[in-house]
CSV table of C-alpha atoms in Angstrom, one decimal:
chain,number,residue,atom,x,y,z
A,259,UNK,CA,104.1,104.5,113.0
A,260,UNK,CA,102.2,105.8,110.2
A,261,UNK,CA,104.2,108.6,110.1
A,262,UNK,CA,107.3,106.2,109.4
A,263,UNK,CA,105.2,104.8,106.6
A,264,UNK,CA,105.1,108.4,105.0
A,265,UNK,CA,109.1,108.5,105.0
A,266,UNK,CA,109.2,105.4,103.2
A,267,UNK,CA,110.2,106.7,99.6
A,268,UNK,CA,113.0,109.0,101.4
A,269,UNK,CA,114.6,105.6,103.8
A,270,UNK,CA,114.0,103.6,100.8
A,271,UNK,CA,116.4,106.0,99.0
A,272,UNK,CA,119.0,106.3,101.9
A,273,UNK,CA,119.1,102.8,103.1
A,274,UNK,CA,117.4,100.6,100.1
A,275,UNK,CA,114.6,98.8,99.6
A,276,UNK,CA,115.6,95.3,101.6
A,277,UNK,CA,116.9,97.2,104.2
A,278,UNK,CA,113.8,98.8,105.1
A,279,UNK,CA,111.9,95.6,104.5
A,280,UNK,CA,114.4,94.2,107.5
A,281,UNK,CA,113.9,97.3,109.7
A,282,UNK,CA,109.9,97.2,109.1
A,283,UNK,CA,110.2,93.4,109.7
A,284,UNK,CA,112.3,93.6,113.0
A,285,UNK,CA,109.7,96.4,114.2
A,286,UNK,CA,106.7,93.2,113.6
A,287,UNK,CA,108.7,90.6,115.1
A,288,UNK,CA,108.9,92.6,118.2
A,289,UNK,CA,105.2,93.4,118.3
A,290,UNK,CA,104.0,89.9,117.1
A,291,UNK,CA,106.1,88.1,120.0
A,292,UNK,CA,104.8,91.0,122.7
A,293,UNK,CA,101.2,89.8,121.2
A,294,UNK,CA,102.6,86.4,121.5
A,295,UNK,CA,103.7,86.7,125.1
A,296,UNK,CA,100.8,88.8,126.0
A,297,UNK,CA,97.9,87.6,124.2
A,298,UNK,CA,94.7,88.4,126.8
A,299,UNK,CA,96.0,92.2,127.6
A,300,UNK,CA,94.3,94.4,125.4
A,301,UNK,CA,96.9,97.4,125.3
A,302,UNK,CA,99.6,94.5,124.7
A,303,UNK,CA,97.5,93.3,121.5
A,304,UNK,CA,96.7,96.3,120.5
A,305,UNK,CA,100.0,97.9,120.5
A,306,UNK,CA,101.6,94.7,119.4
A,307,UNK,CA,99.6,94.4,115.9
A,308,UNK,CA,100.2,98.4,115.3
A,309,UNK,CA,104.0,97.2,115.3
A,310,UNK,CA,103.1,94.0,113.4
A,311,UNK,CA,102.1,96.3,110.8
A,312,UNK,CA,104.8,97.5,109.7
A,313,UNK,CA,105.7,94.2,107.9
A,314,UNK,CA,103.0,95.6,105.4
A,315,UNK,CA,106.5,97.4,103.7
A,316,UNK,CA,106.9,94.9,101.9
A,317,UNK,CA,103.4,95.1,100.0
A,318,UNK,CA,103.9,98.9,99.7
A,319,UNK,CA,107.4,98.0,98.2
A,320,UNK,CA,106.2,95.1,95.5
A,321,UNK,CA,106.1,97.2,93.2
A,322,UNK,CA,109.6,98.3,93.9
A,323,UNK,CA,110.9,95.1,93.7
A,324,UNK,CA,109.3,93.7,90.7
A,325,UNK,CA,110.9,97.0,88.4
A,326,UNK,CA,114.3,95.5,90.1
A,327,UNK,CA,113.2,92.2,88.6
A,328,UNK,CA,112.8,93.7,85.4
A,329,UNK,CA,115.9,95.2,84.9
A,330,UNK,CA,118.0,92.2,86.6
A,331,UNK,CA,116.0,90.4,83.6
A,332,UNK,CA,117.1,92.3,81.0
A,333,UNK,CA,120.4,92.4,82.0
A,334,UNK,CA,120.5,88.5,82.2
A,335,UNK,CA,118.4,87.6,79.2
A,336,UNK,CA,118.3,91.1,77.2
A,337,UNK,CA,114.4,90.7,76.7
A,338,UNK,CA,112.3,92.8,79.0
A,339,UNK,CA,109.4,91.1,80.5
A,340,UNK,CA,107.5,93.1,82.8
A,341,UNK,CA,104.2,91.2,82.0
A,342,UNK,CA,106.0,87.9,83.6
A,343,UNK,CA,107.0,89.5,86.6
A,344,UNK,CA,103.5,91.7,87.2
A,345,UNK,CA,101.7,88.8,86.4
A,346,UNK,CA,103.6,86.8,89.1
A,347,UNK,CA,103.0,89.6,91.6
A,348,UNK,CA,99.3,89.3,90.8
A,349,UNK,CA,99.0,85.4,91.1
A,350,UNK,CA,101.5,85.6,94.3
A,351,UNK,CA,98.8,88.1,96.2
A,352,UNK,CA,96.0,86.3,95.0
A,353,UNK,CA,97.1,82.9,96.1
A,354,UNK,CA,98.3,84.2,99.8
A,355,UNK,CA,94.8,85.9,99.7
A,356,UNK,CA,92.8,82.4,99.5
A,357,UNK,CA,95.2,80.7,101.6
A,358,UNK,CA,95.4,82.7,104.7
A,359,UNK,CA,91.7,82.3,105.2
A,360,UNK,CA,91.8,78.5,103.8
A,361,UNK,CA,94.5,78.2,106.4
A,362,UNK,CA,92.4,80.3,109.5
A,363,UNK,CA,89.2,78.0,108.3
A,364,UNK,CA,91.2,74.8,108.9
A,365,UNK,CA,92.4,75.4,111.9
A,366,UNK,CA,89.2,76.6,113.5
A,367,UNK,CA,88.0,73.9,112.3
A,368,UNK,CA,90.1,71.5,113.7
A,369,UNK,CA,89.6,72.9,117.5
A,370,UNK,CA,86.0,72.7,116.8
A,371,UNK,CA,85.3,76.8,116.8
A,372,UNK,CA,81.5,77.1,117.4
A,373,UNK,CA,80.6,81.2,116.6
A,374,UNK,CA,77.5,80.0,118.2
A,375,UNK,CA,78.1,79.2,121.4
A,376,UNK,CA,78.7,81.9,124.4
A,377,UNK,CA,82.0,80.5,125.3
A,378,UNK,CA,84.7,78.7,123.3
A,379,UNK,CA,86.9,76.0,124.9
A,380,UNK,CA,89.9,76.6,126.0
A,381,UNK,CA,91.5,74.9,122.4
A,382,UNK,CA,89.9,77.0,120.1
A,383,UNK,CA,90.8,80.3,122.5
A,384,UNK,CA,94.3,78.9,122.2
A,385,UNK,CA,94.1,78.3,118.4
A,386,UNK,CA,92.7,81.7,117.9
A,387,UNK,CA,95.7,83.3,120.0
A,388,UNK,CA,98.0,81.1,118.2
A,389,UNK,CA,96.5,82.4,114.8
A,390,UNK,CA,97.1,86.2,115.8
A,391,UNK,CA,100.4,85.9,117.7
A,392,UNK,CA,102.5,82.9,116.9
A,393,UNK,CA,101.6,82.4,113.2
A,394,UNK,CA,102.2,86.4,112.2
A,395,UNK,CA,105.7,85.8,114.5
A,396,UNK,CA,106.9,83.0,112.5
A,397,UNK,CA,106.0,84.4,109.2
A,398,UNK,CA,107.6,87.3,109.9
A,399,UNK,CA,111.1,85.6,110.6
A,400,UNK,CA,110.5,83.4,107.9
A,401,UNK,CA,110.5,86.3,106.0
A,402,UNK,CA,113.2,88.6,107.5
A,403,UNK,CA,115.6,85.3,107.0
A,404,UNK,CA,114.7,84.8,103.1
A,405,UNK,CA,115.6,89.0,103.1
A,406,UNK,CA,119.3,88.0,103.3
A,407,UNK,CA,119.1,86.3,100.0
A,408,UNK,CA,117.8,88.6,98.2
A,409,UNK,CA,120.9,91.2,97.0
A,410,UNK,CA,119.8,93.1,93.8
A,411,UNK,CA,119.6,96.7,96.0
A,412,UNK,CA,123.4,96.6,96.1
A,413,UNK,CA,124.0,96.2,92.2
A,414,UNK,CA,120.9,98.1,90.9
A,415,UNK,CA,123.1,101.5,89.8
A,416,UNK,CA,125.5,98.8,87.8
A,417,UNK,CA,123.0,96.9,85.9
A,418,UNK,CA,121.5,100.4,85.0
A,419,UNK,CA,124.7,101.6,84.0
A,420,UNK,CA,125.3,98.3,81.7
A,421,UNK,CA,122.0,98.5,80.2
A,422,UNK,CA,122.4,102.1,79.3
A,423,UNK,CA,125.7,100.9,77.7
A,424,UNK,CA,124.0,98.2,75.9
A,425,UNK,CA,125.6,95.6,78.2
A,426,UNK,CA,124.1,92.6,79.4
A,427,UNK,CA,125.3,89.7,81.2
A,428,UNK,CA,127.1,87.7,79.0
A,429,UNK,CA,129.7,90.6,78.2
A,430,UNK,CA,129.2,92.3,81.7
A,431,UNK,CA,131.8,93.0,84.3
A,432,UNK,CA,129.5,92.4,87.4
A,433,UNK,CA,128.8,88.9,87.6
A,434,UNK,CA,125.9,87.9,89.8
């Protein structure tokens, strides 16, 4: 798998970015739900979350997507704003980085997780497998289903084109 993250920039090229967002996506679904289904084998896990990985595409690919913002900005508007849209990949990473835990501490909390006792009940194991397995799972199809609104790979070379023209989208042939 890490070698498929090394091809990235070439399958990125050939098949676009949201395409290899789905790919990478359907590759974690799979491993997620063989966590999910296997949560106390260790080569299951194991194996599973290497797959589950590969949903981290779409962090390598941010910055990808945000220049594709930028230009589908100009086009529309004819301002160019990268600040806006960096800034908004900034506040976006930082809010899913204190809410993952905010959401891990709540629910541990909830089951009544005791790190010092020698054994956890049989809640708070299931919490904790739920955490890891089923939570990644459904993120990750949450995810691969918002892919299919997303549809500025397809039109990229266009808006380019009108922009090198001088055209924007109030006098612009592709309407999107």
């Amino acid at each position: 798998m890490p070698f498929t993250f090394l091809l990235f920039s070439l399958a990125v090229r050939r098949i676009g970015g949201i395409g290899f967002v789905r790919i990478g996506l359907v590759v974690a679904i799979i491993g997620h739900a063989i966590v999910y289904l296997f949560p106390r084998v260790p080569v299951a896990v194991i194996g599973g979350h290497l797959m589950g990985s590969m949903a981290s595409i779409i962090t390598m690919l941010v910055g990808f997507f945000a220049i594709q913002t930028m230009v589908y900005s100009e086009w529309k508007t004819g301002k160019r704003i990268e600040a806006a849209a960096n800034s908004m990949v900034g506040f976006s990473g930082k809010l899913g980085a204190g809410l993952a835990p905010a959401l891990v501490g709540a629910v541990t909390g909830l089951v009544a997780y005791d790190g010092t006792a020698e054994a956890q009940t049989p809640a708070t194991e299931n919490a904790i497998i739920v955490l890891y397995s089923a939570g990644p799972l459904a993120l990750c199809l949450v995810m691969f289903g918002l892919t299919f609104f997303y549809n500025l790979d397809k039109h990229m070379d266009k808006l380019k084109a009108d922009l090198s023209e001088g055209v924007h989208a109030d006098s612009s042939a592709l309407k999107l």
